[in-house]
Coordinates of C-alpha atoms in Angstrom, one line a residue:
Chain A
M1 CA 41.2 78.9 -112.3
S2 CA 42.5 78.4 -115.8
D3 CA 45.3 80.2 -117.5
T4 CA 43.1 81.9 -120.1
Q5 CA 43.0 85.5 -120.8
H6 CA 39.7 86.3 -119.1
R7 CA 40.6 86.4 -115.5
P8 CA 38.0 88.2 -113.5
A9 CA 39.0 91.8 -113.6
A10 CA 40.6 92.4 -110.1
T11 CA 38.0 90.7 -108.0
G12 CA 37.0 93.7 -106.0
E13 CA 34.0 93.4 -103.8
A14 CA 32.3 96.0 -105.9
T15 CA 32.3 94.0 -109.2
P16 CA 29.0 92.1 -109.4
M17 CA 29.0 88.3 -109.6
V18 CA 26.5 88.2 -112.4
T19 CA 25.4 91.1 -114.6
I20 CA 22.5 90.7 -117.0
S21 CA 21.5 93.6 -119.2
R22 CA 18.7 94.0 -121.8
L23 CA 18.4 90.2 -122.1
N24 CA 15.9 88.9 -124.6
K25 CA 15.1 85.4 -125.7
W26 CA 12.6 83.8 -128.0
Y27 CA 11.5 80.2 -128.5
G28 CA 10.4 80.5 -132.1
D29 CA 7.8 83.3 -132.0
F30 CA 7.3 83.0 -128.2
H31 CA 9.1 85.8 -126.4
V32 CA 10.3 84.1 -123.2
L33 CA 12.5 86.7 -121.7
R34 CA 11.9 90.4 -122.2
D35 CA 14.5 93.1 -121.5
I36 CA 15.8 91.4 -118.3
D37 CA 18.2 93.6 -116.3
L38 CA 19.7 92.0 -113.2
S39 CA 22.8 92.5 -111.2
V40 CA 23.8 90.0 -108.6
A41 CA 26.4 91.1 -106.0
R42 CA 29.0 88.7 -104.6
G43 CA 27.5 86.8 -101.7
E44 CA 24.0 87.9 -102.6
R45 CA 21.1 85.4 -102.2
I46 CA 18.3 85.9 -104.7
V47 CA 15.1 83.9 -104.8
I48 CA 13.1 84.0 -108.1
C49 CA 9.5 83.1 -108.1
G50 CA 6.6 83.4 -110.5
P51 CA 3.9 81.4 -112.2
S52 CA 4.9 78.5 -114.4
G53 CA 5.9 79.6 -117.9
S54 CA 7.1 83.0 -116.6
G55 CA 10.6 82.4 -117.8
K56 CA 12.3 82.1 -114.4
S57 CA 14.0 78.7 -115.1
T58 CA 15.0 79.9 -118.6
L59 CA 16.6 83.0 -117.0
I60 CA 18.9 81.1 -114.7
R61 CA 19.6 78.5 -117.4
C62 CA 20.9 81.4 -119.6
I63 CA 23.5 82.2 -116.9
N64 CA 25.5 79.0 -117.7
H65 CA 24.4 78.9 -121.3
L66 CA 22.2 75.8 -121.1
E67 CA 19.9 78.1 -123.0
A68 CA 21.2 80.5 -125.7
H69 CA 19.9 84.0 -125.7
Q70 CA 19.4 86.1 -128.7
Q71 CA 19.8 89.7 -127.4
G72 CA 21.5 91.3 -124.5
E73 CA 24.6 90.7 -122.4
I74 CA 25.5 88.3 -119.6
V75 CA 28.7 88.7 -117.6
V76 CA 29.6 86.1 -115.1
N77 CA 32.5 86.7 -112.7
G78 CA 33.9 89.3 -115.1
I79 CA 33.7 87.0 -118.1
P80 CA 31.3 88.1 -120.8
M81 CA 29.2 85.3 -122.3
T82 CA 29.7 84.6 -126.0
N83 CA 28.9 81.6 -128.3
D84 CA 32.5 80.5 -128.1
V85 CA 32.6 77.0 -126.6
K86 CA 35.8 77.5 -124.7
R87 CA 34.4 80.7 -123.1
I88 CA 31.1 78.9 -122.2
E89 CA 33.0 76.1 -120.6
Q90 CA 35.2 78.6 -118.7
I91 CA 32.0 80.2 -117.3
R92 CA 30.4 76.9 -116.4
R93 CA 33.4 76.0 -114.3
N94 CA 32.5 79.0 -112.1
V95 CA 28.8 78.3 -111.9
G96 CA 27.3 75.3 -110.1
M97 CA 23.8 74.2 -110.9
V98 CA 21.2 72.0 -109.1
F99 CA 18.3 70.7 -111.1
Q100 CA 14.7 69.9 -110.3
H101 CA 15.2 66.3 -111.2
F102 CA 18.7 66.0 -109.6
N103 CA 20.2 64.6 -112.9
L104 CA 22.7 62.5 -111.1
F105 CA 24.6 60.0 -113.3
P106 CA 22.9 56.7 -112.6
H107 CA 25.8 54.6 -113.8
L108 CA 28.3 56.1 -111.4
T109 CA 28.4 55.9 -107.6
V110 CA 27.7 59.0 -105.5
L111 CA 31.5 59.6 -105.0
E112 CA 32.2 59.1 -108.7
N113 CA 29.4 61.6 -109.5
C114 CA 31.2 64.1 -107.4
C115 CA 34.7 63.4 -108.7
L116 CA 33.9 63.3 -112.4
S117 CA 34.3 67.0 -113.1
P118 CA 37.2 67.7 -110.7
I119 CA 39.2 64.8 -112.3
W120 CA 38.3 65.4 -116.0
V121 CA 37.8 69.2 -116.1
Q122 CA 40.1 70.5 -113.3
K123 CA 42.6 67.6 -113.9
K124 CA 42.9 66.9 -110.2
P125 CA 44.6 63.7 -109.1
R126 CA 41.9 61.1 -108.2
R127 CA 43.0 60.9 -104.5
E128 CA 42.7 64.6 -104.0
A129 CA 39.4 64.8 -105.8
E130 CA 38.0 62.0 -103.7
K131 CA 39.2 63.6 -100.5
S132 CA 37.6 66.9 -101.4
A133 CA 34.4 65.2 -102.5
M134 CA 34.1 63.3 -99.2
E135 CA 34.4 66.6 -97.4
Y136 CA 31.5 68.0 -99.4
L137 CA 29.4 64.8 -98.9
E138 CA 30.1 65.1 -95.2
R139 CA 28.8 68.7 -95.3
V140 CA 25.5 67.6 -96.9
R141 CA 25.4 64.7 -94.4
I142 CA 25.5 61.9 -96.9
A143 CA 29.1 60.7 -96.7
N144 CA 28.0 57.3 -95.5
Q145 CA 26.3 56.6 -98.8
A146 CA 29.3 57.6 -100.9
H147 CA 29.7 54.2 -102.5
K148 CA 26.0 53.6 -103.4
Y149 CA 24.4 54.3 -106.7
P150 CA 21.9 57.2 -107.1
G151 CA 19.1 54.7 -107.7
Q152 CA 19.6 53.4 -104.2
L153 CA 19.0 56.8 -102.6
S154 CA 15.8 58.7 -101.7
G155 CA 14.9 61.9 -103.6
G156 CA 16.1 64.1 -100.8
Q157 CA 19.4 62.2 -100.5
Q158 CA 19.9 62.4 -104.3
Q159 CA 19.3 66.2 -104.3
R160 CA 21.9 66.6 -101.5
V161 CA 24.4 64.6 -103.5
A162 CA 23.6 66.9 -106.5
I163 CA 24.4 69.9 -104.4
A164 CA 27.7 68.3 -103.2
R165 CA 28.5 67.5 -106.8
A166 CA 28.1 71.1 -107.9
L167 CA 30.1 72.3 -104.9
C168 CA 33.0 70.0 -105.7
M169 CA 33.9 72.4 -108.6
H170 CA 34.3 75.2 -106.1
P171 CA 31.8 77.4 -108.0
E172 CA 31.6 81.2 -107.3
V173 CA 27.9 81.1 -107.8
M174 CA 25.2 78.5 -107.4
L175 CA 22.0 78.2 -109.5
F176 CA 19.1 76.2 -108.1
D177 CA 16.3 75.4 -110.6
E178 CA 13.3 74.4 -108.4
P179 CA 15.4 72.1 -106.3
T180 CA 12.6 70.9 -104.1
S181 CA 9.7 70.7 -106.6
A182 CA 10.2 67.0 -107.4
L183 CA 10.6 65.9 -103.8
D184 CA 8.1 64.2 -101.5
P185 CA 7.1 66.7 -98.8
E186 CA 9.0 65.0 -96.0
M187 CA 12.2 65.4 -97.9
I188 CA 12.0 69.1 -98.7
K189 CA 13.4 70.2 -95.3
E190 CA 16.6 68.2 -95.5
V191 CA 17.4 69.8 -98.8
L192 CA 16.4 73.3 -97.7
D193 CA 18.6 72.9 -94.6
V194 CA 21.6 72.3 -96.7
M195 CA 20.8 75.3 -98.9
I196 CA 20.4 77.5 -95.8
E197 CA 23.8 76.5 -94.5
L198 CA 25.3 77.2 -97.9
A199 CA 23.7 80.7 -97.8
H200 CA 25.1 81.4 -94.4
E201 CA 28.6 80.5 -95.6
G202 CA 28.3 83.4 -98.0
M203 CA 27.7 81.6 -101.3
T204 CA 26.2 83.7 -104.1
M205 CA 22.9 82.0 -104.9
L206 CA 20.2 82.3 -107.5
C207 CA 17.3 80.1 -106.5
V208 CA 14.1 79.5 -108.5
T209 CA 11.7 78.2 -105.9
H210 CA 8.3 78.5 -104.4
E211 CA 9.5 77.8 -100.9
M212 CA 8.5 81.2 -99.5
G213 CA 9.8 80.2 -96.0
F214 CA 13.2 79.8 -97.5
A215 CA 12.9 83.2 -99.3
R216 CA 12.0 84.9 -96.0
T217 CA 14.9 83.4 -94.0
V218 CA 17.8 83.6 -96.4
A219 CA 17.1 85.8 -99.4
D220 CA 18.6 89.2 -99.7
R221 CA 16.2 89.9 -102.6
V222 CA 13.1 88.3 -103.9
I223 CA 12.3 88.6 -107.6
F224 CA 8.9 88.1 -109.1
M225 CA 8.7 87.2 -112.8
D226 CA 5.7 87.1 -115.0
E227 CA 5.4 86.7 -118.8
G228 CA 9.2 87.0 -119.2
Q229 CA 9.6 90.2 -117.3
I230 CA 10.9 91.0 -113.9
V231 CA 7.8 92.5 -112.3
E232 CA 9.1 93.1 -108.8
S233 CA 12.4 93.0 -107.1
A234 CA 12.7 93.7 -103.4
P235 CA 14.1 92.6 -100.0
P236 CA 11.8 89.8 -98.5
E237 CA 10.4 92.2 -95.9
T238 CA 9.1 94.6 -98.5
F239 CA 8.3 91.9 -101.0
F240 CA 6.0 90.0 -98.7
N241 CA 4.5 92.8 -96.7
E242 CA 4.0 95.6 -99.2
P243 CA 4.4 94.4 -102.7
R244 CA 4.0 97.2 -105.2
S245 CA 2.6 95.3 -108.2
S246 CA -0.9 93.9 -108.3
R247 CA 0.3 90.8 -110.1
T248 CA 2.7 90.1 -107.2
R249 CA -0.1 90.5 -104.7
E250 CA -2.3 88.1 -106.7
F251 CA 0.5 85.5 -107.0
L252 CA 1.4 85.8 -103.3
G253 CA -2.3 85.5 -102.4
Q254 CA -2.4 82.2 -104.4
I255 CA 0.6 80.5 -103.0
L256 CA 0.4 81.8 -99.4
G257 CA -3.4 81.8 -99.3
H258 CA -3.9 78.2 -98.1
Chain B
M1 CA -7.8 43.2 -97.2
S2 CA -5.0 45.0 -95.5
A3 CA -6.6 48.4 -96.1
I4 CA -9.8 47.3 -94.3
A5 CA -7.8 45.7 -91.5
R6 CA -6.0 49.0 -91.0
D7 CA -9.1 51.0 -90.9
T8 CA -10.8 49.0 -88.2
D9 CA -8.6 47.7 -85.5
E10 CA -11.0 45.1 -84.2
M11 CA -11.2 43.4 -87.6
L12 CA -7.5 43.0 -87.7
I13 CA -6.7 39.6 -89.1
A14 CA -4.1 37.7 -87.3
S15 CA -1.0 37.2 -89.3
R16 CA -0.4 33.8 -90.7
P17 CA 2.9 32.0 -90.8
P18 CA 4.6 32.1 -94.2
P19 CA 3.9 29.1 -96.4
T20 CA 6.4 26.4 -95.7
P21 CA 8.5 25.8 -98.8
Q22 CA 7.8 22.3 -100.1
G23 CA 10.6 20.8 -102.2
G24 CA 11.3 17.5 -103.9
V25 CA 10.8 16.2 -107.4
M26 CA 7.4 14.7 -106.7
Y27 CA 6.1 18.0 -105.4
W28 CA 7.4 19.8 -108.4
L29 CA 5.9 17.3 -110.8
R30 CA 2.6 17.3 -109.1
T31 CA 2.2 21.1 -109.0
R32 CA 3.8 21.9 -112.4
L33 CA 2.9 19.1 -114.7
F34 CA 0.1 17.0 -113.1
S35 CA -2.0 19.4 -111.2
G36 CA -5.3 18.2 -112.8
P37 CA -6.7 15.7 -115.3
V38 CA -6.4 18.0 -118.3
N39 CA -3.0 19.2 -117.4
S40 CA -1.8 15.6 -116.9
V41 CA -3.1 14.6 -120.3
V42 CA -1.4 17.6 -121.9
S43 CA 1.8 17.0 -120.1
I44 CA 1.9 13.3 -121.1
V45 CA 1.1 14.1 -124.8
T46 CA 3.8 16.8 -124.9
L47 CA 6.4 14.6 -123.3
L48 CA 5.6 11.8 -125.8
L49 CA 5.8 14.3 -128.7
I50 CA 9.2 15.5 -127.5
V51 CA 10.5 12.0 -127.1
R52 CA 9.2 11.1 -130.5
L53 CA 10.8 14.1 -132.2
V54 CA 14.1 14.4 -130.3
W55 CA 14.9 10.7 -129.8
P56 CA 15.6 10.0 -133.5
V57 CA 17.9 13.0 -133.7
I58 CA 19.9 11.8 -130.6
D59 CA 19.9 8.3 -132.0
W60 CA 21.2 9.4 -135.4
A61 CA 23.7 12.0 -134.2
L62 CA 25.1 10.2 -131.1
I63 CA 24.1 6.6 -130.5
Q64 CA 24.2 5.1 -134.0
A65 CA 26.9 7.4 -135.3
D66 CA 30.3 6.4 -136.5
W67 CA 33.1 8.4 -134.9
V68 CA 36.4 6.9 -135.9
G69 CA 37.9 6.0 -139.2
S70 CA 39.6 7.5 -142.2
S71 CA 37.3 6.9 -145.2
R72 CA 33.6 6.4 -145.9
A73 CA 34.2 2.6 -145.7
D74 CA 34.4 3.1 -141.9
C75 CA 30.8 4.3 -141.8
T76 CA 28.9 1.1 -141.4
S77 CA 26.1 1.9 -139.1
D78 CA 22.7 3.6 -139.8
G79 CA 23.6 6.9 -137.9
A80 CA 25.6 9.9 -138.8
C81 CA 29.0 9.5 -140.3
W82 CA 31.2 12.0 -138.3
V83 CA 34.2 10.5 -140.0
F84 CA 33.5 12.9 -142.8
I85 CA 34.1 15.8 -140.4
S86 CA 37.1 14.3 -138.6
T87 CA 39.0 13.5 -141.8
R88 CA 38.4 17.0 -143.1
W89 CA 38.9 18.7 -139.7
S90 CA 42.2 20.4 -140.6
Q91 CA 40.7 21.9 -143.7
I92 CA 37.6 23.1 -141.9
V93 CA 39.9 25.0 -139.5
Y94 CA 42.7 26.1 -141.7
G95 CA 41.3 26.2 -145.2
F96 CA 44.1 25.9 -147.8
Y97 CA 46.7 27.4 -145.5
P98 CA 50.0 25.6 -146.2
L99 CA 50.5 22.6 -144.0
T100 CA 53.9 23.6 -142.8
E101 CA 52.8 27.0 -141.8
R102 CA 49.7 26.1 -139.8
W103 CA 51.5 26.6 -136.5
R104 CA 51.1 30.3 -137.2
V105 CA 47.3 30.0 -137.3
D106 CA 47.5 27.9 -134.1
I107 CA 49.3 30.7 -132.3
V108 CA 46.8 33.4 -133.4
L109 CA 43.8 31.2 -132.6
G110 CA 45.2 30.3 -129.3
L111 CA 45.9 33.9 -128.4
F112 CA 42.4 34.9 -129.7
F113 CA 40.6 32.4 -127.4
T114 CA 42.8 33.1 -124.5
L115 CA 42.1 36.8 -124.7
I116 CA 38.3 36.1 -125.0
V117 CA 38.4 34.0 -121.9
W118 CA 40.5 36.6 -120.1
L119 CA 38.0 39.4 -121.1
V120 CA 34.9 37.4 -120.4
M121 CA 35.7 35.9 -117.0
P122 CA 35.0 38.6 -114.4
R123 CA 37.4 37.0 -111.8
L124 CA 40.5 37.4 -114.0
P125 CA 42.4 40.6 -113.3
G126 CA 44.0 43.1 -115.7
K127 CA 41.1 43.7 -117.9
R128 CA 42.7 46.9 -119.3
A129 CA 45.8 45.1 -120.4
A130 CA 43.6 42.3 -122.0
A131 CA 41.5 44.8 -123.9
L132 CA 44.6 46.6 -125.1
M133 CA 46.1 43.3 -126.2
A134 CA 42.9 42.3 -127.9
L135 CA 42.4 45.6 -129.8
V136 CA 46.0 46.5 -130.6
G137 CA 48.3 43.5 -129.9
L138 CA 46.3 40.8 -131.4
P139 CA 45.6 42.5 -134.8
I140 CA 49.3 43.3 -135.3
I141 CA 50.4 39.8 -134.3
A142 CA 47.6 38.2 -136.5
W143 CA 48.6 40.4 -139.4
V144 CA 52.3 39.6 -139.2
L145 CA 51.8 35.9 -138.5
L146 CA 48.9 35.0 -140.8
L147 CA 50.1 37.0 -143.8
G148 CA 53.8 36.6 -143.4
G149 CA 56.3 38.0 -145.9
M150 CA 58.3 39.5 -143.1
F151 CA 60.7 38.4 -140.3
G152 CA 61.6 35.4 -142.5
L153 CA 58.1 34.1 -142.5
P154 CA 57.0 32.9 -146.0
H155 CA 54.1 35.0 -147.4
V156 CA 50.7 33.2 -147.4
P157 CA 48.3 35.0 -149.7
T158 CA 44.8 35.6 -148.4
R159 CA 43.3 33.4 -151.1
A160 CA 44.8 30.4 -149.2
W161 CA 43.1 31.4 -146.0
G162 CA 39.8 29.6 -145.3
G163 CA 37.6 27.7 -142.9
L164 CA 37.2 28.6 -139.3
M165 CA 40.2 30.9 -139.3
L166 CA 38.7 33.0 -142.1
T167 CA 35.3 33.1 -140.5
L168 CA 36.7 34.2 -137.2
T169 CA 39.0 36.8 -138.9
I170 CA 36.1 38.3 -140.8
A171 CA 33.8 38.3 -137.8
A172 CA 36.4 39.7 -135.4
V173 CA 37.4 42.5 -137.8
G174 CA 33.7 43.2 -138.6
I175 CA 32.7 43.4 -134.9
V176 CA 35.7 45.4 -133.7
G177 CA 35.5 47.8 -136.6
S178 CA 31.7 48.3 -136.9
L179 CA 31.0 49.2 -133.3
P180 CA 33.3 52.3 -133.0
L181 CA 32.4 53.4 -136.5
G182 CA 28.7 53.0 -135.7
V183 CA 29.1 55.0 -132.5
V184 CA 30.7 57.9 -134.4
L185 CA 28.0 57.7 -137.1
A186 CA 25.2 57.7 -134.4
L187 CA 26.7 60.8 -132.7
G188 CA 27.1 62.5 -136.1
R189 CA 23.5 61.8 -137.0
R190 CA 22.5 63.7 -133.9
S191 CA 25.0 66.5 -134.4
K192 CA 23.9 70.1 -134.5
M193 CA 26.2 70.7 -137.4
P194 CA 24.2 70.3 -140.6
L195 CA 27.1 69.1 -142.8
V196 CA 28.2 66.4 -140.3
R197 CA 24.6 65.3 -139.9
A198 CA 24.0 65.2 -143.7
I199 CA 27.1 63.1 -144.3
C200 CA 26.2 60.6 -141.6
V201 CA 22.6 60.3 -142.7
I202 CA 23.6 59.7 -146.3
F203 CA 26.3 57.2 -145.3
I204 CA 23.9 55.2 -143.0
E205 CA 21.0 55.3 -145.5
F206 CA 23.2 54.2 -148.4
W207 CA 24.8 51.2 -146.6
R208 CA 21.6 50.2 -145.0
G209 CA 19.7 50.2 -148.3
V210 CA 22.1 47.9 -150.1
P211 CA 22.1 44.1 -149.6
L212 CA 25.4 42.7 -148.2
I213 CA 25.7 40.5 -151.3
T214 CA 25.8 43.6 -153.5
V215 CA 28.4 45.2 -151.3
L216 CA 30.6 42.1 -151.5
F217 CA 30.1 41.9 -155.3
M218 CA 30.9 45.6 -155.7
S219 CA 34.0 45.3 -153.5
S220 CA 35.3 42.4 -155.6
V221 CA 34.2 43.4 -159.1
M222 CA 33.6 47.1 -159.2
L223 CA 36.3 48.5 -156.9
P224 CA 39.2 47.3 -159.1
L225 CA 37.8 49.3 -161.9
F226 CA 38.4 52.5 -160.0
V227 CA 41.9 51.8 -158.7
P228 CA 45.0 51.8 -161.0
A229 CA 45.7 48.4 -162.4
N230 CA 49.2 48.2 -160.8
V231 CA 47.8 48.7 -157.3
E232 CA 47.3 45.3 -155.7
F233 CA 44.2 45.6 -153.5
D234 CA 43.7 42.4 -151.6
K235 CA 40.3 40.7 -152.1
L236 CA 39.9 39.8 -148.4
L237 CA 40.8 43.3 -147.4
R238 CA 38.2 44.7 -149.7
A239 CA 35.6 42.4 -148.4
L240 CA 36.5 43.3 -144.8
I241 CA 36.2 47.0 -145.5
G242 CA 32.8 46.4 -147.2
I243 CA 31.5 44.3 -144.3
M244 CA 32.7 46.8 -141.7
L245 CA 31.1 49.8 -143.4
F246 CA 27.9 47.8 -144.1
W247 CA 27.4 46.7 -140.4
S248 CA 28.5 50.1 -139.0
A249 CA 25.4 51.6 -140.6
Y250 CA 23.2 49.1 -138.7
M251 CA 25.3 49.6 -135.5
A252 CA 24.8 53.4 -135.9
E253 CA 21.0 53.0 -135.7
V254 CA 21.2 50.7 -132.8
V255 CA 23.4 53.1 -130.9
R256 CA 21.3 56.1 -131.9
S257 CA 18.2 54.4 -130.4
G258 CA 20.2 54.2 -127.1
L259 CA 21.3 57.8 -127.3
Q260 CA 17.7 58.9 -127.8
A261 CA 16.6 57.1 -124.7
I262 CA 19.0 59.1 -122.4
D263 CA 17.3 61.9 -120.6
K264 CA 18.3 65.4 -121.8
G265 CA 19.1 66.3 -118.1
Q266 CA 22.1 64.0 -118.2
G267 CA 23.8 66.0 -120.8
E268 CA 22.8 69.3 -119.2
A269 CA 24.2 68.2 -115.8
G270 CA 27.4 67.3 -117.5
A271 CA 27.5 70.6 -119.4
A272 CA 26.8 72.5 -116.1
L273 CA 29.8 70.8 -114.6
G274 CA 32.0 72.2 -117.3
L275 CA 32.4 69.0 -119.3
G276 CA 32.9 69.5 -123.0
Y277 CA 31.0 67.6 -125.7
W278 CA 33.4 64.7 -126.1
L279 CA 33.9 64.2 -122.4
R280 CA 30.1 64.3 -121.9
M281 CA 29.6 61.7 -124.5
R282 CA 32.4 59.5 -123.3
L283 CA 31.8 59.7 -119.6
I284 CA 28.1 60.2 -119.3
I285 CA 26.0 59.6 -122.4
L286 CA 27.6 56.7 -124.1
P287 CA 28.2 54.4 -121.1
Q288 CA 24.5 54.6 -120.4
A289 CA 23.3 54.5 -124.0
L290 CA 25.5 51.5 -124.9
K291 CA 24.5 49.6 -121.8
L292 CA 20.9 50.2 -122.8
V293 CA 21.3 48.7 -126.3
I294 CA 23.5 45.7 -125.4
P295 CA 20.7 43.4 -126.7
G296 CA 20.6 45.3 -130.0
I297 CA 24.4 45.4 -130.4
V298 CA 24.8 41.7 -129.7
N299 CA 21.9 41.0 -132.1
T300 CA 23.8 42.8 -134.8
F301 CA 27.0 41.0 -133.9
I302 CA 25.2 37.7 -134.2
A303 CA 23.8 38.6 -137.6
L304 CA 27.2 39.8 -138.7
F305 CA 28.8 36.5 -137.6
K306 CA 26.3 34.4 -139.5
D307 CA 26.5 36.6 -142.6
T308 CA 30.3 36.1 -142.9
S309 CA 29.5 33.0 -144.9
L310 CA 28.2 35.3 -147.7
V311 CA 31.9 35.8 -148.7
L312 CA 31.6 32.5 -150.5
I313 CA 30.0 34.4 -153.4
I314 CA 33.3 36.3 -154.0
G315 CA 35.3 33.1 -153.8
L316 CA 36.4 33.1 -150.2
F317 CA 36.0 29.8 -148.4
D318 CA 34.6 30.2 -144.8
V319 CA 33.6 27.4 -142.6
L320 CA 30.3 26.7 -144.4
S321 CA 31.7 26.9 -147.9
I322 CA 34.7 24.7 -147.1
I323 CA 32.4 22.0 -145.8
Q324 CA 30.2 22.4 -148.8
A325 CA 33.2 22.1 -151.1
G326 CA 34.1 18.9 -149.3
L327 CA 30.7 17.5 -150.0
T328 CA 31.3 17.7 -153.8
N329 CA 34.3 15.4 -153.4
S330 CA 33.4 12.2 -155.1
D331 CA 34.7 10.1 -152.1
W332 CA 32.2 11.8 -149.8
L333 CA 29.0 12.2 -151.9
G334 CA 25.9 11.8 -149.8
F335 CA 27.1 13.2 -146.5
A336 CA 25.5 16.6 -146.9
I337 CA 23.4 16.2 -143.7
E338 CA 26.5 15.6 -141.5
G339 CA 28.2 18.5 -143.2
Y340 CA 25.5 21.0 -142.8
V341 CA 24.6 19.9 -139.2
F342 CA 28.2 20.4 -138.2
A343 CA 28.4 23.8 -139.9
A344 CA 25.2 24.9 -138.1
L345 CA 26.7 23.6 -134.8
V346 CA 29.8 25.7 -135.3
F347 CA 27.8 28.9 -135.9
W348 CA 25.4 28.1 -133.1
V349 CA 28.2 27.7 -130.5
F350 CA 29.7 31.1 -131.3
C351 CA 26.3 32.9 -131.5
F352 CA 24.9 31.3 -128.4
G353 CA 28.1 32.2 -126.6
M354 CA 27.7 35.8 -127.6
S355 CA 24.1 35.8 -126.5
R356 CA 24.8 34.4 -123.1
Y357 CA 27.6 36.8 -122.5
S358 CA 25.4 39.7 -123.4
Q359 CA 22.9 38.6 -120.8
H360 CA 25.6 38.3 -118.2
L361 CA 26.9 41.7 -119.1
E362 CA 23.5 43.3 -118.8
R363 CA 23.0 41.9 -115.3
R364 CA 26.5 42.9 -114.2
L365 CA 26.2 46.5 -115.5
D366 CA 22.8 47.1 -114.0
T367 CA 23.0 49.9 -111.4
G368 CA 19.4 50.9 -111.8
H369 CA 17.8 49.7 -108.5
Q370 CA 15.0 52.2 -109.4
H371 CA 11.4 52.0 -108.2

């Protein structure tokens, strides 16, 4: 990590990975996030679901400041979020993100995609960065495609590269923003398998997804959001079997009903 | 067809062998030009028309032309008199550059063309060194050699420069200067900082709204009014700055169109990886945006190259105006066509070269392979 003043305060197991308190955000007049309180422990796996427009993507995008919030506090790995660019970049180095549409860099090969940030942000020597990137590509089972361009890969392969690219920064927490929503059905499994492995290795994960099977197998906690609020937050057992809120029941009925 | 075949197995149509490729000139002629009575008539009429129009030009320019000699007395045939060009050749290239110093121009031009070949040929190694040489080495060498006044080289004032060397100097400085400036302006126009954005918008809209001729006039007539009388501000230098600023405004809009075409997710992915603004632009956004607008950039380069001849209105003699000046020589009255055709050819060769190279570059940089 860098030599800046904000080292995570004595990384004890007790300090949460991400703390969000009284978070509020507006798009113009539209109140997207209302009084969000959320604490994510180290190694915790959280699945966030909810109807579209409920603010779930916006919430995780606030954690690495792809969206600016107007009220409340976010602390990531002991570093409080401010509007200071240096601080934001410092936080982003600890937070990996995987997008719905992969967002690989089409003008760079798979390997170059993975090495870009280690070389330019972490200032690693190219050799070392490539070696480490190949290990991660091996882990997502795509090392044999390392010298191809993203446009030559299938959606599932691209998303696995995107996961490897985020891991190359050795993040402390991974954010997944609907990672399987843009995939053809037959490719969803290969991406989920990689995510499940990652979860078993103890990575802290916040995952916006509608893959309820994934939530059941790996999540420590499932969060249901509606109209910018956290409506329900419970371990998967409780969440699926005895949801407290009627809105959660309705939502679960809709997505599990068929 | 295939859908039906798939639905009902018994109706499956046996696959046919692929059509055997038929070659030969006769086959090509029969299928492309003479595939029916109407097409045949159209083809013949068109061919006759082309021959009728093009033949006289070839006849005039090449077959009936006079190539060797030293004065108009050597032009005896009915065709073009290229003697006019060959006798004035050195002036067309060097302008009024002193005869004894022309080796300096030769070195610079030689280096210029060598570097271009080096940069353009994909097979030649050391592109980084070549680019560094072209962007840093060549300008310094050209400055020292062409202008002189140091290292014992006699000073050659820019008013003695002219012809092709002047055209290439203006075009090269304009091209090399306007692209980076245009990129900066395009980024500035998309900046979130209001002051930066305002400055860029005003700059771009000002230079884009003024004709180049006005810019050149202002640079040569108006600017001296604002600088102290004892400050010598070279006329060519003023024109170069004017041309650079003028074209950078156009370039900015071309580049901006490319920036706008890049998906927002690209920048977000870069940001999520911890890359700061300048690294994001340099490594992710600009490489894609610039590649996308190669046709627009080269289009602007070509326009810039051709508009270099406008410097004649402030008394600088580029290729075109030096040929034109030659035409007023009483020994060579009446050879305007040869002069202008040759000038056009010179411009065409350079512009066509740029156009071809841009197409090649687009193909080489294409990593799309999508859909």
